[in-house]
Each structure stands twice: as structure tokens, then as C-alpha cells.
PDB file of C-alpha atoms in Angstrom:
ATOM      1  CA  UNK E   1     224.674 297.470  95.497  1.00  0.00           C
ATOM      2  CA  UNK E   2     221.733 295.273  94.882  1.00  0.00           C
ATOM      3  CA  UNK E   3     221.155 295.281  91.291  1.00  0.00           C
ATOM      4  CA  UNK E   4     217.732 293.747  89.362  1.00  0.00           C
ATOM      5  CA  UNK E   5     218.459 289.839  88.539  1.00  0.00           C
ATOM      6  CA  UNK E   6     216.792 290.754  84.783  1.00  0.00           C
ATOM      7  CA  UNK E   7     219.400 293.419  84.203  1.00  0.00           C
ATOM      8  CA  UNK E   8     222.617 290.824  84.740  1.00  0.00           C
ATOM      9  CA  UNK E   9     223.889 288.569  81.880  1.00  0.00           C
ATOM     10  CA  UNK E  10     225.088 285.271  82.372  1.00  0.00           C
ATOM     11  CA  UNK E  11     227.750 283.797  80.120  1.00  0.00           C
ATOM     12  CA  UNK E  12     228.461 280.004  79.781  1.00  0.00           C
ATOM     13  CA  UNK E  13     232.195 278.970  78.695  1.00  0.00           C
ATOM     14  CA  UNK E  14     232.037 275.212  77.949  1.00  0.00           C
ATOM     15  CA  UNK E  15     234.309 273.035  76.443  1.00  0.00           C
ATOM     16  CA  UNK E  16     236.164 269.565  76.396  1.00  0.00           C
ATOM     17  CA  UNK E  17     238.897 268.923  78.836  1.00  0.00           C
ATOM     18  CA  UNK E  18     242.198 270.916  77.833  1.00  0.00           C
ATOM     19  CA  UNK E  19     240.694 273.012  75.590  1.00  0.00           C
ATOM     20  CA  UNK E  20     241.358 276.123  77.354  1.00  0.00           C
ATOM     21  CA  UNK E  21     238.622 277.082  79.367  1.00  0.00           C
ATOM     22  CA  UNK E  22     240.145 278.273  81.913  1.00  0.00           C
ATOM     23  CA  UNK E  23     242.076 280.497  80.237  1.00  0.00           C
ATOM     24  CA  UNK E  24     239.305 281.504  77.958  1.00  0.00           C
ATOM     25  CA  UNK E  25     237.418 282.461  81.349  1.00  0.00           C
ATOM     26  CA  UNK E  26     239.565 284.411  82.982  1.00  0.00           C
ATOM     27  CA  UNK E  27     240.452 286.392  79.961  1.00  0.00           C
ATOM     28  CA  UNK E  28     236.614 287.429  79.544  1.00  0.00           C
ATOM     29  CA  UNK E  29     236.209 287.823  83.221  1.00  0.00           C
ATOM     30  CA  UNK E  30     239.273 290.462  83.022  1.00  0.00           C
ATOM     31  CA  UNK E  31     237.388 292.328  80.560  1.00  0.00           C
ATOM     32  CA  UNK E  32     234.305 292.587  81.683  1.00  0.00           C
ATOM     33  CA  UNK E  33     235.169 293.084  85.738  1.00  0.00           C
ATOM     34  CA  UNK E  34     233.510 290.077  86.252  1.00  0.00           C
ATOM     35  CA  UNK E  35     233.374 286.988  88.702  1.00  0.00           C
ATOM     36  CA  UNK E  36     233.636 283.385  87.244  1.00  0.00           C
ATOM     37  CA  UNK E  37     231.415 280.238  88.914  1.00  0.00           C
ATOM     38  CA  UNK E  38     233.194 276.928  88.232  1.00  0.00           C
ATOM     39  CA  UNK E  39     230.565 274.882  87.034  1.00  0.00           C
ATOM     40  CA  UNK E  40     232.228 271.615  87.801  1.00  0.00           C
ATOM     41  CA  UNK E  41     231.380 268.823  90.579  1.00  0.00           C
ATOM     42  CA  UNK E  42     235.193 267.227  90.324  1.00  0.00           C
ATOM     43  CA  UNK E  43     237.127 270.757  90.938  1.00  0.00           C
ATOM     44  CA  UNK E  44     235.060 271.141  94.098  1.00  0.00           C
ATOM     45  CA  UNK E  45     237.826 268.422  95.716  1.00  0.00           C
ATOM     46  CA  UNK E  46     240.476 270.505  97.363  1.00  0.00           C
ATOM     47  CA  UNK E  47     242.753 267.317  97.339  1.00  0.00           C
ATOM     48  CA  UNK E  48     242.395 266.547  93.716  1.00  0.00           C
ATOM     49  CA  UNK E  49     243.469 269.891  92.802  1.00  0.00           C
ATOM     50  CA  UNK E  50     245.787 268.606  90.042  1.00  0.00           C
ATOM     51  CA  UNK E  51     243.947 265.908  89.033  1.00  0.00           C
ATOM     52  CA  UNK E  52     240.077 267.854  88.092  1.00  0.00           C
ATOM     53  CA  UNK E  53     242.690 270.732  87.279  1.00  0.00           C
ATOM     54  CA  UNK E  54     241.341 273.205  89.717  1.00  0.00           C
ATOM     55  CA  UNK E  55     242.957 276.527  88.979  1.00  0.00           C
ATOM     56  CA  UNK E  56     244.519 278.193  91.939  1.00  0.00           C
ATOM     57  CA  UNK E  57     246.889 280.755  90.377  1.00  0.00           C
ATOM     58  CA  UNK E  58     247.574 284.148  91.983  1.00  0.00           C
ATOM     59  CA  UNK E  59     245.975 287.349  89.851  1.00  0.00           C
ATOM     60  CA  UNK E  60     242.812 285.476  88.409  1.00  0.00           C
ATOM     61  CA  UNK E  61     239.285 286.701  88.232  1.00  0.00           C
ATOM     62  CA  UNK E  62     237.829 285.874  91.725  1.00  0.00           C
ATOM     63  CA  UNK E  63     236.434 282.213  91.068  1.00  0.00           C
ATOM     64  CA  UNK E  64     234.005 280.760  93.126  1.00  0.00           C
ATOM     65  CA  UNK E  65     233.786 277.104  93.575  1.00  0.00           C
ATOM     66  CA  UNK E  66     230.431 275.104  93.967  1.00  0.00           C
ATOM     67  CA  UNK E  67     231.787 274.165  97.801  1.00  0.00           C
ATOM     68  CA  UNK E  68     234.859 272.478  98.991  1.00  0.00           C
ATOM     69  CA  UNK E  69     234.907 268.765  99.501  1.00  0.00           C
ATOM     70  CA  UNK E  70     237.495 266.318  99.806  1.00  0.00           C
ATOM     71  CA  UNK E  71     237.494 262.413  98.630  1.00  0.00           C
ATOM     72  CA  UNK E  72     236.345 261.226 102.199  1.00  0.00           C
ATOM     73  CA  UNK E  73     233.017 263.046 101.256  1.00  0.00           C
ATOM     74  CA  UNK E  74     232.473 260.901  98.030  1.00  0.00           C
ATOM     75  CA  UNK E  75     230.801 261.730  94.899  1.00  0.00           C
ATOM     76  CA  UNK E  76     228.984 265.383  94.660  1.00  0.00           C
ATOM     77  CA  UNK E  77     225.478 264.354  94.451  1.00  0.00           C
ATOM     78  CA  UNK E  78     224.145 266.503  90.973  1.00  0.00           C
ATOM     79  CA  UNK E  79     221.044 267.991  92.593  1.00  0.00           C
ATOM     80  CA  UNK E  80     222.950 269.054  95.385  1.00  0.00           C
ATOM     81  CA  UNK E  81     225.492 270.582  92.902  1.00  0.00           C
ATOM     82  CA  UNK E  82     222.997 272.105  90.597  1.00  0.00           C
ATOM     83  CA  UNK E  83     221.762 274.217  93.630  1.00  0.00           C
ATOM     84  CA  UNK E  84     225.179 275.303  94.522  1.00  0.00           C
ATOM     85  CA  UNK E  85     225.698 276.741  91.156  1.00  0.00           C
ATOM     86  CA  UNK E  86     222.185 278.630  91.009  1.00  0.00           C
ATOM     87  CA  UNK E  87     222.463 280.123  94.471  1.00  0.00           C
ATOM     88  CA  UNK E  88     225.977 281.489  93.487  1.00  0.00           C
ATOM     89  CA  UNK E  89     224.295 282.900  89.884  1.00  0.00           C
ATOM     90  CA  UNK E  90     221.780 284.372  92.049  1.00  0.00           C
ATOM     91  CA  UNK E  91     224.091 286.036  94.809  1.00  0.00           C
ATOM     92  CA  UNK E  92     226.572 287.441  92.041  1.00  0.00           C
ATOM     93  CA  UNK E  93     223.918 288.786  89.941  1.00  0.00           C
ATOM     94  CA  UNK E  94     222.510 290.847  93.097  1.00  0.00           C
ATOM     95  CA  UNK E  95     226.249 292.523  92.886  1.00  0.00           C
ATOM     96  CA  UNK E  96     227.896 292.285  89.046  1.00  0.00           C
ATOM     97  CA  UNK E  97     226.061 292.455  85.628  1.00  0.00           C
ATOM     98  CA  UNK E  98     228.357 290.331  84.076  1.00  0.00           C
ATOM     99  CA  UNK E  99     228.900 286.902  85.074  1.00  0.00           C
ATOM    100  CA  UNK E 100     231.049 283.974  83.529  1.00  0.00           C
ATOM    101  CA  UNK E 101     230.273 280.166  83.798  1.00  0.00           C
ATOM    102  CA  UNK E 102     232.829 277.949  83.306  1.00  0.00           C
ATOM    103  CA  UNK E 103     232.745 274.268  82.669  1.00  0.00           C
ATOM    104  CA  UNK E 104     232.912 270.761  81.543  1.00  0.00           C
ATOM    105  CA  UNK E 105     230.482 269.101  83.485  1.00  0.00           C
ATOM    106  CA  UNK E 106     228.605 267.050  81.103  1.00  0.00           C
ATOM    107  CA  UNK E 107     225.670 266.445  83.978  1.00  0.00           C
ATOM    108  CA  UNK E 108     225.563 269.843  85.734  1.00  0.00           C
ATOM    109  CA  UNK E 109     225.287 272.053  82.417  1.00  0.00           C
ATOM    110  CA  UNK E 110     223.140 269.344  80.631  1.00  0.00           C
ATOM    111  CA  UNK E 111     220.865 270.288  84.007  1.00  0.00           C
ATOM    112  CA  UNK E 112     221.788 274.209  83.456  1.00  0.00           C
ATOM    113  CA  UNK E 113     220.900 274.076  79.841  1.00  0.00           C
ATOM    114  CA  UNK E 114     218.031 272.486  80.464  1.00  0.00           C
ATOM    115  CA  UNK E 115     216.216 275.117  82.133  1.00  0.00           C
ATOM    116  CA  UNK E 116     217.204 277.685  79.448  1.00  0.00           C
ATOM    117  CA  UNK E 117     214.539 280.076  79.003  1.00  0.00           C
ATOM    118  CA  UNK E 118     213.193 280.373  82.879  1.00  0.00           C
ATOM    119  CA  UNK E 119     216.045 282.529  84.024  1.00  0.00           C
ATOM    120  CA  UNK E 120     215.053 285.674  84.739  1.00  0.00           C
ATOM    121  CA  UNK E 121     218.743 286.818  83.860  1.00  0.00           C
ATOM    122  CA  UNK E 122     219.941 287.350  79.999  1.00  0.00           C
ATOM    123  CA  UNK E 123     221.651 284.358  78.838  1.00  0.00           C
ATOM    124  CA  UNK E 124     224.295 283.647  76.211  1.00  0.00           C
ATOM    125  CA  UNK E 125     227.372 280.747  75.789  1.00  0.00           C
ATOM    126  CA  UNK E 126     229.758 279.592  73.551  1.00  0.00           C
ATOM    127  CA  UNK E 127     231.447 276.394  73.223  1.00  0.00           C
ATOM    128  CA  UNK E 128     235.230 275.380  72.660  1.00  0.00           C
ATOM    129  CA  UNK E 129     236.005 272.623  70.463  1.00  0.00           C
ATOM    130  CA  UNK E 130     238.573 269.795  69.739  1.00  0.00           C
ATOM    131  CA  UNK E 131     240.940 270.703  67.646  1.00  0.00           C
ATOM    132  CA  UNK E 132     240.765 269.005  64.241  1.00  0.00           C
ATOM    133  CA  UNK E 133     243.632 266.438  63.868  1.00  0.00           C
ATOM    134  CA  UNK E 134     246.400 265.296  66.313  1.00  0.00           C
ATOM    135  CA  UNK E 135     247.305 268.411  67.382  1.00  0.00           C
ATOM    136  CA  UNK E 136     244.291 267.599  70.436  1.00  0.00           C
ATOM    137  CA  UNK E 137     245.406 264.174  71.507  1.00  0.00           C
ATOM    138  CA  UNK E 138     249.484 265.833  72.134  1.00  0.00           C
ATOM    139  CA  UNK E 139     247.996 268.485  74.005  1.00  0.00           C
ATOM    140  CA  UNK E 140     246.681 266.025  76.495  1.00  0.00           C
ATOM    141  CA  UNK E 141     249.814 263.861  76.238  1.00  0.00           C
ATOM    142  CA  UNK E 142     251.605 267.174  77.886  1.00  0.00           C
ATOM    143  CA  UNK E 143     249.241 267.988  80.083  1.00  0.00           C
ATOM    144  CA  UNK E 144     249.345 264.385  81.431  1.00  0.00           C
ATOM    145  CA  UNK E 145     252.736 264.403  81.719  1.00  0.00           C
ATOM    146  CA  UNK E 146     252.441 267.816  83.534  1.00  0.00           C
ATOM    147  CA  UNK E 147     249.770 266.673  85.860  1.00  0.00           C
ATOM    148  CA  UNK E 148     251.365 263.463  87.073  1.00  0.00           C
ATOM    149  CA  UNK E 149     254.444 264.925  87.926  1.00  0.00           C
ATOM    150  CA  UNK E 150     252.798 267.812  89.309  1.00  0.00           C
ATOM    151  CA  UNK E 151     250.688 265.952  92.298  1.00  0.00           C
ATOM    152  CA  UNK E 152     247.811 263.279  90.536  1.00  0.00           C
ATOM    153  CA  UNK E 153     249.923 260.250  91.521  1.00  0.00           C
ATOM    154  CA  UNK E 154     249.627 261.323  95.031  1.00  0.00           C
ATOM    155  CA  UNK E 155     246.448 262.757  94.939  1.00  0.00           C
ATOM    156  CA  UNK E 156     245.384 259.333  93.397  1.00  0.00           C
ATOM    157  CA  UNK E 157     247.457 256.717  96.332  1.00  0.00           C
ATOM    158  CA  UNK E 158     245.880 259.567  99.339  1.00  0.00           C
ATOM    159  CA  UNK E 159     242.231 258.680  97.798  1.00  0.00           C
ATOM    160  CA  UNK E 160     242.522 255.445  97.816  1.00  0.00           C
ATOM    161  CA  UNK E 161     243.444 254.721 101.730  1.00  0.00           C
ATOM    162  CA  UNK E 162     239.886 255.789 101.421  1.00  0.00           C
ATOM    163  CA  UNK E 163     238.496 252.289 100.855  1.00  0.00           C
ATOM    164  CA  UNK E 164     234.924 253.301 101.531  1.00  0.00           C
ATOM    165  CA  UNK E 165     234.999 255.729  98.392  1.00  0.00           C
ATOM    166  CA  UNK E 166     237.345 253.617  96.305  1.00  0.00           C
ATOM    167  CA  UNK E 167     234.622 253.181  93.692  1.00  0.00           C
ATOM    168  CA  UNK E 168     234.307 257.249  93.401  1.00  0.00           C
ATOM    169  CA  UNK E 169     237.765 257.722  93.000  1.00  0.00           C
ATOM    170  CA  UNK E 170     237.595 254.859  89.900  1.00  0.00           C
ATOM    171  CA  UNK E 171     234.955 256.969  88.318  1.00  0.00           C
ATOM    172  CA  UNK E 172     237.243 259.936  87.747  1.00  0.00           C
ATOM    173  CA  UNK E 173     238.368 260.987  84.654  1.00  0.00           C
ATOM    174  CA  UNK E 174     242.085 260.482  84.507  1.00  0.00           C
ATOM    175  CA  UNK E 175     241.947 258.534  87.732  1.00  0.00           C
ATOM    176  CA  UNK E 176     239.803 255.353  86.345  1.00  0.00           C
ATOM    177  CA  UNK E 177     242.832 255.110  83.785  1.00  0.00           C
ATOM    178  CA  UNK E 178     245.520 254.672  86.854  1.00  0.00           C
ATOM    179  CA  UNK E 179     243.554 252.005  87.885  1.00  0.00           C
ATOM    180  CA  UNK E 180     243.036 250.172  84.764  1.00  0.00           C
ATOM    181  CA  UNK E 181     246.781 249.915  84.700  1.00  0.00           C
ATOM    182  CA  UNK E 182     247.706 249.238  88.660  1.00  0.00           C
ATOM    183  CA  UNK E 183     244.951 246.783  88.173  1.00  0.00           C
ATOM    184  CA  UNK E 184     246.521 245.195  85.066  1.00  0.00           C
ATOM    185  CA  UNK E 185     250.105 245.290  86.471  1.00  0.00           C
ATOM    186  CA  UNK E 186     249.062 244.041  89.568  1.00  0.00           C
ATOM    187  CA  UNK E 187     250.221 247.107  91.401  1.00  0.00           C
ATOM    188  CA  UNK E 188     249.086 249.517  94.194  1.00  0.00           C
ATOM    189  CA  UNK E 189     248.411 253.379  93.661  1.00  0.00           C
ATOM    190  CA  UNK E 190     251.407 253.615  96.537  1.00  0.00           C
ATOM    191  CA  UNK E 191     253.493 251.748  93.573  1.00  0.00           C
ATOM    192  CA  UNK E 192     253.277 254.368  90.964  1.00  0.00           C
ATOM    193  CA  UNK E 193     254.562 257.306  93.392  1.00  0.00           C
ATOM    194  CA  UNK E 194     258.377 255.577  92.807  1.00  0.00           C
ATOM    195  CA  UNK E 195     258.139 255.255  89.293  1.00  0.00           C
ATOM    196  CA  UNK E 196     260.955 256.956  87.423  1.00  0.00           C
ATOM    197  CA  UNK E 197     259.872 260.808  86.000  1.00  0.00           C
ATOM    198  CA  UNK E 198     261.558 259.465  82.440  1.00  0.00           C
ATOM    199  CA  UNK E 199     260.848 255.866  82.350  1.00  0.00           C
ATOM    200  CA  UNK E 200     258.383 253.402  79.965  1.00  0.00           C
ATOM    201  CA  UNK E 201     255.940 253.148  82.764  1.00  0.00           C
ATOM    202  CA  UNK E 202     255.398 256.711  83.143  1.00  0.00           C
ATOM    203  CA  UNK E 203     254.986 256.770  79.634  1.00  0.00           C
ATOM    204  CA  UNK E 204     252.456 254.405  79.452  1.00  0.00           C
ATOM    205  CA  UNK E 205     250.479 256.312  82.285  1.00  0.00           C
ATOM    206  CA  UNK E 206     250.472 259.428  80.145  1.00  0.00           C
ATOM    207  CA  UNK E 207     249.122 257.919  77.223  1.00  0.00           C
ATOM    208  CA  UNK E 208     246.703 256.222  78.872  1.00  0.00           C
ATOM    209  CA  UNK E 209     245.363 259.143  80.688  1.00  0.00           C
ATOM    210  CA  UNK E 210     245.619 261.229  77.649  1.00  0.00           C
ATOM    211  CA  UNK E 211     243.198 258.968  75.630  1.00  0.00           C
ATOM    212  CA  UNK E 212     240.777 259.249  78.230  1.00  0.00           C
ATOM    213  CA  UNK E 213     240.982 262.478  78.583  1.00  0.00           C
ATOM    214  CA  UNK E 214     240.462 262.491  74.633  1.00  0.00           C
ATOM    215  CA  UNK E 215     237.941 260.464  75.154  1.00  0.00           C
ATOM    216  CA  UNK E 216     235.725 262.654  77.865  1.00  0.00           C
ATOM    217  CA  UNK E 217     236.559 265.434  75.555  1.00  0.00           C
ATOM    218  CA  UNK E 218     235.079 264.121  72.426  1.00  0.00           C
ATOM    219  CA  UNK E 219     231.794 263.360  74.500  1.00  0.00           C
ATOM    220  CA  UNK E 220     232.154 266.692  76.134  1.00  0.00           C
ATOM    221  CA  UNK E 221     232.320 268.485  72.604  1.00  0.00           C
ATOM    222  CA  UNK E 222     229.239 266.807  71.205  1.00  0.00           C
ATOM    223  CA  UNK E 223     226.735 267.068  74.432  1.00  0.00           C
ATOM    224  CA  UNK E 224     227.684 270.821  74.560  1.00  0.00           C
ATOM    225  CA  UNK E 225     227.415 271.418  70.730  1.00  0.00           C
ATOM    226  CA  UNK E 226     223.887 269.750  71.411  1.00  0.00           C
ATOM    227  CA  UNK E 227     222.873 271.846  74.408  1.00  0.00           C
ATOM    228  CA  UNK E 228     224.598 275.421  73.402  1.00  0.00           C
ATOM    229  CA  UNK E 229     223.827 275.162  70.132  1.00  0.00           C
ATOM    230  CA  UNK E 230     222.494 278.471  70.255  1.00  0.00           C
ATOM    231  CA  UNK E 231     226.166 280.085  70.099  1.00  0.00           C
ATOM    232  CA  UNK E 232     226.039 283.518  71.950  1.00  0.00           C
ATOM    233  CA  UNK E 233     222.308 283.561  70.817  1.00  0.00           C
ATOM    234  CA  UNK E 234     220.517 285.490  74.064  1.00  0.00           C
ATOM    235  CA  UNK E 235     217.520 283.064  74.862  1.00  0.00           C
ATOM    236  CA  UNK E 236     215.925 285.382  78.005  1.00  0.00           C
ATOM    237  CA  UNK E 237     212.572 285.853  75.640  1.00  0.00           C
ATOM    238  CA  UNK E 238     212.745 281.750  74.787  1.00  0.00           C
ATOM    239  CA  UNK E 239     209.657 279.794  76.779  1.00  0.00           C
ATOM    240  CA  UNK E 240     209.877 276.423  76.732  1.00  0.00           C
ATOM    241  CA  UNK E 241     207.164 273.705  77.489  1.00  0.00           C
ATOM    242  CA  UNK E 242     205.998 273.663  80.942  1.00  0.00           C
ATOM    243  CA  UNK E 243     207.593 270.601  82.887  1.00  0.00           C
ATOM    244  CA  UNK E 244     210.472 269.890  84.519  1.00  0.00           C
ATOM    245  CA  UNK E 245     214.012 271.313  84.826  1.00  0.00           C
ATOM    246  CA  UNK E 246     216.059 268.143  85.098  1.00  0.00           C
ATOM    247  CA  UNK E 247     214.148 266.973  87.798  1.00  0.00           C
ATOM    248  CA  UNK E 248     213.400 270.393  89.517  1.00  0.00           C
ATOM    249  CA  UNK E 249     210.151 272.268  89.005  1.00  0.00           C
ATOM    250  CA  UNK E 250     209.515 275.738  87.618  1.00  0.00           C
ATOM    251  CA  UNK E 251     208.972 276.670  91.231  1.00  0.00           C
ATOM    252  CA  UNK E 252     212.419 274.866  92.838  1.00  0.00           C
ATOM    253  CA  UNK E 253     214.525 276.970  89.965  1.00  0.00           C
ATOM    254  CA  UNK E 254     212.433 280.149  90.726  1.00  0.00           C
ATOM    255  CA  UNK E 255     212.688 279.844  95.061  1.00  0.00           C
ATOM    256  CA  UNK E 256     216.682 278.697  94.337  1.00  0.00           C
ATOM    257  CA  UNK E 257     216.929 281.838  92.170  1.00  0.00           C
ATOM    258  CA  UNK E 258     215.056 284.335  94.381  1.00  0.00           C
ATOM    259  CA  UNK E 259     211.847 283.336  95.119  1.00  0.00           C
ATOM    260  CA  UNK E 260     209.994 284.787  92.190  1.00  0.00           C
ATOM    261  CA  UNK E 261     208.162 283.010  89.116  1.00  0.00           C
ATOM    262  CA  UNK E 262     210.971 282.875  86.671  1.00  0.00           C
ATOM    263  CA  UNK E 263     207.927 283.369  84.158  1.00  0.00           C
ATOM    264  CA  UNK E 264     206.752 286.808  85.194  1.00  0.00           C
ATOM    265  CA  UNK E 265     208.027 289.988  83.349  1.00  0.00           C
ATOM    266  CA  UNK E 266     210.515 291.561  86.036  1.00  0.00           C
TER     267      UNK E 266
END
């Protein structure tokens, strides 16, 4: 099968950190028989699985990752990740007419959204929000406490024997807050992989990952508020000035995409 790019439809699942993407994803996926594209640089790390939350569970939608990297690789430059996801739009949308994107990358879908209007695809979104209240900040608290015992201590002490890509690892959210504390109790990331399940320190950890997390996700709700604003609205017949995509020409977006002027009536 080798279906028409113009007759697919492309739909964008954004949303702060816990939220429930993921979840949100998979369900429409389900529904529709379609495959989801994991529009996020951090999840392409296979060992920081727990720590970008990179869903690996048995029975999902197929999900297809930007590439697989690990820490040694360092950071995922954007370009290169902004072509990732637009050659896996275009190869799904030779083969499914639905597709879901899901993610929190504020950089890659501020870059996605910005080319809105020159794909020759239809295009809707939506966009999960933070909750209203506390209910937000102890849903991170668990899922901090869930992820640290689950494998992000050790994720974070194996990425660190990488010295050369020690400032990467630092710039990861969740992972910058582990060092803020080893660095303020004069500890290594080794140190943290004997500290007791139950105990203050862990505690601490939690809450200090949690408010980042809260953080991020407070950024991550109003950038993609801004740039989906158009809530499901279908913006295939929206032309926007000529220019540039986030740095890529009307001609890079239409060769990545297929090789056609993403401008011309299909």
C-alpha cells in the first residue's frame, strides 16, 4: 500500500510532563489502527529509559522512536532530530491514514509547529494541561518516587562515568535536580544508589525532582497552548508567510517530506 501523503492526517498529542500523554496516545492510536512517532529528543536514550520515561510496555500501539542513542552520544542535536521525526511522518503516511504525534519537546514541536501550513498532510492537535491546584505537583511527587526506585538513580551514576558528556546529563530534566543536591551534599551520583528506599534523603530527591518536573511542565503547558492554539482546528488550507521553517527552507521540509513543493495542490 502506498497511499497519497494529502489523504493522511496527522495528529499532535502534546502536553506537560506527567500529564498523560502517553496514555492519551496509545488510547487514540488503538482506535484509529494507528502508529504513534515519539516526538521527543530525551526518550531517544535507550539507557535513560526511566528517567525521559520512555514507554516500553508489551500490547501498545507500535511506537517509533526518533533513533536510539545512548548518553556516550551526547545531546540530540534539534535539526538532526527534526528530520528524524519528518522522515518517519513521511514513511507512515505512505502506509496508514492516521497518524499520532506524541510529545513534550518544547524545541522539536516549537520547530514542528512552526511549519504548520506547508504539510501536504491534514493536520490537527490538542494539548493536555496542568491540572488546576495541587492535585499536579502530587502526581509528580509519585511518579518521582516511582522513577527513582524504578532505575533513574542508576541510569543517572552510569551517565556520569561519562565525564565527556557530564554537562548533557546536567541538562536533563529530573537529572539536573540530582545534581543540584549531590553537588550541595557533597556527594557522588554512585552515593545516592545506597540510599535507603524510605529514608529523608530519598525524600528530599523526590521533591526536588518533582518541582522540576512541575516546573518543565508549567513551561511545557504555556509554549504548547501558544503553538497549538488552534485545538483540533485542521490547518492543511492555512499559508503562512514565505520564510523559514525554524531554520529549514520551504524546499528542506518539502525534499525531507517527499520531494515535492509542500505548496502545490496534490
Amino acid at each position: 500500500m502506498n497511499l497519497p501523503v494529502s489523504l493522511s492526517h496527522v495528529h499532535v498529542i502534546a502536553g506537560p510532563t506527567g500529564t498523560g500523554k502517553t496514555q492519551a496516545a496509545m488510547e487514540l492510536a488503538a482506535a484509529e489502527r494507528a502508529p504513534v512517532v515519539v516526538a521527543d529528543r530525551i526518550q531517544c536514550y535507550v539507557d535513560l529509559s526511566t528517567t525521559s520515561a520512555r514507554f516500553v510496555g508489551l500490547g501498545a500501539p507500535h511506537r517509533h522512536h526518533l533513533g536510539n542513542r545512548t548518553v556516550r552520544d551526547g545531546d540530540y542535536p534539534l535539526d538532526e532530530a527534526f528530520q528524524a521525526l519528518l522522515r518517519h511522518i513521511r514513511s507512515l503516511t505512505r502506509q496508514h491514514r492516521y497518524i499520532v504525534v506524541e510529545g513534550g519537546s518544547i524545541s522539536l514541536l516549537r520547530r514542528f509547529a512552526d511549519c504548520r501550513g506547508r504539510f501536504p498532510f491534514r493536520l490537527t492537535a490538542q494539548v493536555l494541561h496542568v491540572p488546576a491546584g495541587a492535585a499536579y505537583l502530587d502526581r509528580l511527587r509519585a511518579r518521582a518516587l516511582r522513577m527513582l526506585r524504578g532505575g533513574m538513580l542508576d541510569e543517572f551514576a552510569r551517565g556520569w562515568q561519562h565525564v565527556e558528556q557530564r554537562d548533557f546529563v546536567a541538562s536533563i530534566n529530573g537529572l539536573e535536580a540530582l545534581v543540584r543536591w549531590c553537588q550541595d551534599n557533597r556527594a557522588q551520583p554512585p552515593d545516592l544508589l545506597g540510599l535507603a528506599p524510605n529514608g529523608s534523603e530519598m525524600a528530599e530527591l523526590v521533591e526536588l525532582v518533582a518541582q522540576a518536573h512541575a516546573k518543565h511542565g508549567h513551561e511545557q503547558d504555556a509554549t504548547f497552548t501558544r503553538l497549538f492554539g488552534w485545538n483540533h482546528a485542521s490547518i492543511v488550507d492555512r499559508q503562512l508567510p514565505a520564510g523559514q521553517c525554524g531554520g529549514f527552507t520551504r524546499q528542506d521540509v518539502g525534499e525531507i517530506l517527499g520531494g515535492q513543493s509542500l505548496f502545490q495542490r496534490p
